Every structure is written in structure tokens, then in C-alpha cells.
Amino acid sequence: CARWLEELVRPGMKAMDLGTGTGILAIAAALLGAKDVLATDIDPVAVRVARENARINRVDGIVRAVEADVLAGIGETADLVIANIITDVILLIAPAVFRHARPGRVFLCSGISSDRAAEVAAALRAAGFEGVEGRVLGEWAAFASKKPCAAS
């Protein structure tokens, strides 16, 4: 996921990191040029750690870590939505992510066991995403997909 971020982050874009944990992907997006990164996690300790890591990396003015159950209560949209979380959660949140991704923009997800890659690709397409591209590294898979420009 981090490797793919280098290809996807553009200066000035807005990103979301769902299930941020330590905040590493949110921080990476900020360091790569994202101007605003919303990092969510259900665990208050993870949120505290992500905030501290953002401060240490001097991107605390860019990365906003908040306690939330993935996208529950989040009314924002983003140019890039990132989720490095377990396969079952990605399958559940794909439709919600579709609503939060801006038209023509990308959902990057990883943390997917490679034996379930086809299932995730199908769920992304069913949610409305196009151009679903997968990459496998060992036993893990990642996907980047786009919300169509004509989608709302």
C-alpha cells in the first residue's frame, strides 16, 4: 500500500486513511504532498498514537486523526481513500467508500489475503468502482480502483 501511495498521491489532494492504526499511511500521504489527510480509527489508543506520530513527523497540521468506526459520522469526501485493513472489513465498507470518494478518484485498499483477492475485486466492482487493478506481494494483495467521473 505504501509503495502504491508514491504513484497515487498528488500535491494538494485530500486523502482519508481508514483504520489508520499508527498513522503511517496517513503520514506517508502527507509527506508525499497531500494537503489534508483525515485518519480514522475505532481504537482511541491508535488515534492518540497516530496524532503523536503525525506530530513527530511534522505533519500534524495536515493529518487529522479522529476516533470513528471507519466512515461512521464522516461527511467528507476525498481524492484518495486508503484502507489497509482486513479483507472482511474491506468487503463491508466498499459501498460506503464509494460514497466518500470523489468522482474520478481512487480507493486504495490492502491487507487482503491473496487467496481472497478475486472476492475483493468483485466487491469493488459491485460497489461501483471501475478500473480495478490488483497487485500481489507474497500472501498479500492490494487494489486500486476508481469512482467513475459520472458517478455521484
Coordinates of C-alpha atoms in Angstrom, one line a residue:
C1 CA 0.0 0.0 0.0
A2 CA 2.8 2.4 0.9
R3 CA 4.6 1.7 -2.4
W4 CA 1.4 2.4 -4.3
L5 CA 0.9 5.7 -2.5
E6 CA 4.0 7.1 -4.2
E7 CA 2.2 6.6 -7.5
L8 CA -1.2 7.9 -6.4
V9 CA -0.6 10.9 -4.2
R10 CA -0.6 14.3 -6.0
P11 CA 0.3 17.6 -4.4
G12 CA -2.7 19.3 -2.8
M13 CA -5.0 16.4 -2.8
K14 CA -7.3 15.4 0.1
A15 CA -6.9 11.8 1.5
M16 CA -8.6 9.6 4.0
D17 CA -6.9 6.7 5.8
L18 CA -9.4 4.3 7.3
G19 CA -8.3 2.2 10.2
T20 CA -5.2 4.3 10.4
G21 CA -3.6 2.4 13.4
T22 CA -0.2 4.2 13.9
G23 CA -1.0 6.6 11.1
I24 CA 1.9 5.5 8.9
L25 CA -0.1 5.7 5.6
A26 CA -1.7 9.0 6.6
I27 CA 1.7 10.4 7.3
A28 CA 3.2 9.0 4.1
A29 CA 0.3 10.6 2.1
A30 CA 1.1 14.0 3.8
L31 CA 4.8 13.7 3.2
L32 CA 4.1 12.9 -0.5
G33 CA 2.1 16.1 -0.8
A34 CA -1.5 15.6 0.3
K35 CA -2.7 18.9 1.8
D36 CA -5.3 17.3 4.1
V37 CA -5.5 13.8 5.5
L38 CA -8.3 12.5 7.7
A39 CA -7.2 9.4 9.6
T40 CA -9.8 7.4 11.3
D41 CA -9.6 4.5 13.8
I42 CA -12.1 2.9 16.2
D43 CA -9.4 2.5 18.8
P44 CA -8.7 5.6 20.9
V45 CA -5.2 4.5 21.7
A46 CA -4.5 4.2 17.9
V47 CA -5.8 7.7 17.4
R48 CA -3.6 9.0 20.1
V49 CA -0.6 7.2 18.7
A50 CA -1.4 8.4 15.1
R51 CA -1.6 12.0 16.4
E52 CA 1.7 11.7 18.2
N53 CA 3.4 10.1 15.1
A54 CA 2.0 12.9 12.9
R55 CA 3.5 15.5 15.4
I56 CA 6.9 13.7 15.4
N57 CA 6.9 13.7 11.6
R58 CA 5.9 17.4 11.5
V59 CA 2.6 16.8 9.6
D60 CA 0.2 17.3 12.4
G61 CA -1.1 20.4 10.6
I62 CA -2.1 18.1 7.7
V63 CA -3.1 14.8 9.3
R64 CA -6.2 14.9 11.4
A65 CA -6.6 11.7 13.5
V66 CA -10.2 11.1 14.8
E67 CA -11.9 8.3 16.5
A68 CA -14.5 6.8 14.2
D69 CA -15.8 3.4 13.1
V70 CA -14.2 3.6 9.6
L71 CA -16.6 6.2 8.0
A72 CA -19.4 6.4 10.5
G73 CA -20.3 10.0 11.1
I74 CA -17.8 11.3 8.5
G75 CA -19.4 13.6 6.0
E76 CA -16.3 14.4 4.0
T77 CA -15.2 13.2 0.6
A78 CA -11.6 12.7 -0.6
D79 CA -9.5 12.4 -3.7
L80 CA -7.8 9.2 -2.3
V81 CA -9.3 6.8 0.2
I82 CA -6.8 4.4 1.8
A83 CA -7.7 1.3 3.8
N84 CA -5.0 -1.1 5.0
I85 CA -7.3 -3.4 7.0
I86 CA -8.6 -6.9 6.9
T87 CA -10.4 -8.4 4.0
D88 CA -13.8 -8.8 5.7
V89 CA -13.8 -5.1 6.6
I90 CA -12.9 -4.0 3.1
L91 CA -15.8 -6.1 1.7
L92 CA -18.2 -4.4 4.2
I93 CA -17.0 -0.8 3.6
A94 CA -16.6 -0.8 -0.2
P95 CA -20.1 0.8 -0.8
A96 CA -19.5 3.5 1.9
V97 CA -16.1 4.3 0.5
F98 CA -17.7 4.7 -3.0
R99 CA -19.9 7.4 -1.5
H100 CA -16.9 9.2 0.1
A101 CA -14.6 9.0 -2.9
R102 CA -14.8 12.0 -5.3
P103 CA -15.7 11.2 -8.9
G104 CA -12.7 10.1 -10.9
R105 CA -10.7 9.4 -7.8
V106 CA -9.1 6.4 -6.2
F107 CA -9.8 3.8 -3.4
L108 CA -6.6 2.1 -2.4
C109 CA -7.1 -1.0 -0.2
S110 CA -4.7 -3.6 1.1
G111 CA -4.3 -6.0 4.0
I112 CA -6.1 -8.5 1.7
S113 CA -5.0 -12.2 1.8
S114 CA -4.1 -13.1 -1.7
D115 CA -6.4 -16.1 -1.7
R116 CA -9.4 -13.7 -1.3
A117 CA -8.3 -11.2 -4.0
A118 CA -10.9 -12.2 -6.5
E119 CA -13.6 -11.7 -3.9
V120 CA -12.4 -8.2 -3.1
A121 CA -12.2 -7.3 -6.8
A122 CA -15.8 -8.4 -7.3
A123 CA -16.9 -6.4 -4.3
L124 CA -15.2 -3.3 -5.6
R125 CA -16.9 -3.7 -8.9
A126 CA -20.3 -4.4 -7.3
A127 CA -19.9 -1.2 -5.2
G128 CA -19.5 0.8 -8.5
F129 CA -15.7 1.2 -8.8
E130 CA -14.0 0.8 -12.2
G131 CA -10.5 0.1 -13.4
V132 CA -10.0 -2.3 -10.5
E133 CA -6.2 -3.1 -10.6
G134 CA -4.7 -5.7 -8.2
R135 CA -1.2 -6.3 -7.1
V136 CA 0.0 -9.3 -5.1
L137 CA 3.2 -9.4 -3.0
G138 CA 3.6 -12.8 -1.4
E139 CA 0.5 -13.7 0.5
W140 CA -0.9 -10.2 0.4
A141 CA -2.9 -8.3 -2.2
A142 CA -3.7 -4.6 -2.7
F143 CA -6.2 -3.0 -5.1
A144 CA -6.6 0.5 -6.6
S145 CA -9.9 1.3 -8.2
K146 CA -11.6 4.5 -9.4
K147 CA -15.0 6.0 -8.9
P148 CA -16.4 6.8 -12.3
C149 CA -16.5 10.5 -13.2
A150 CA -20.2 10.4 -13.9
A151 CA -21.0 8.8 -10.5
S152 CA -22.4 10.8 -7.7

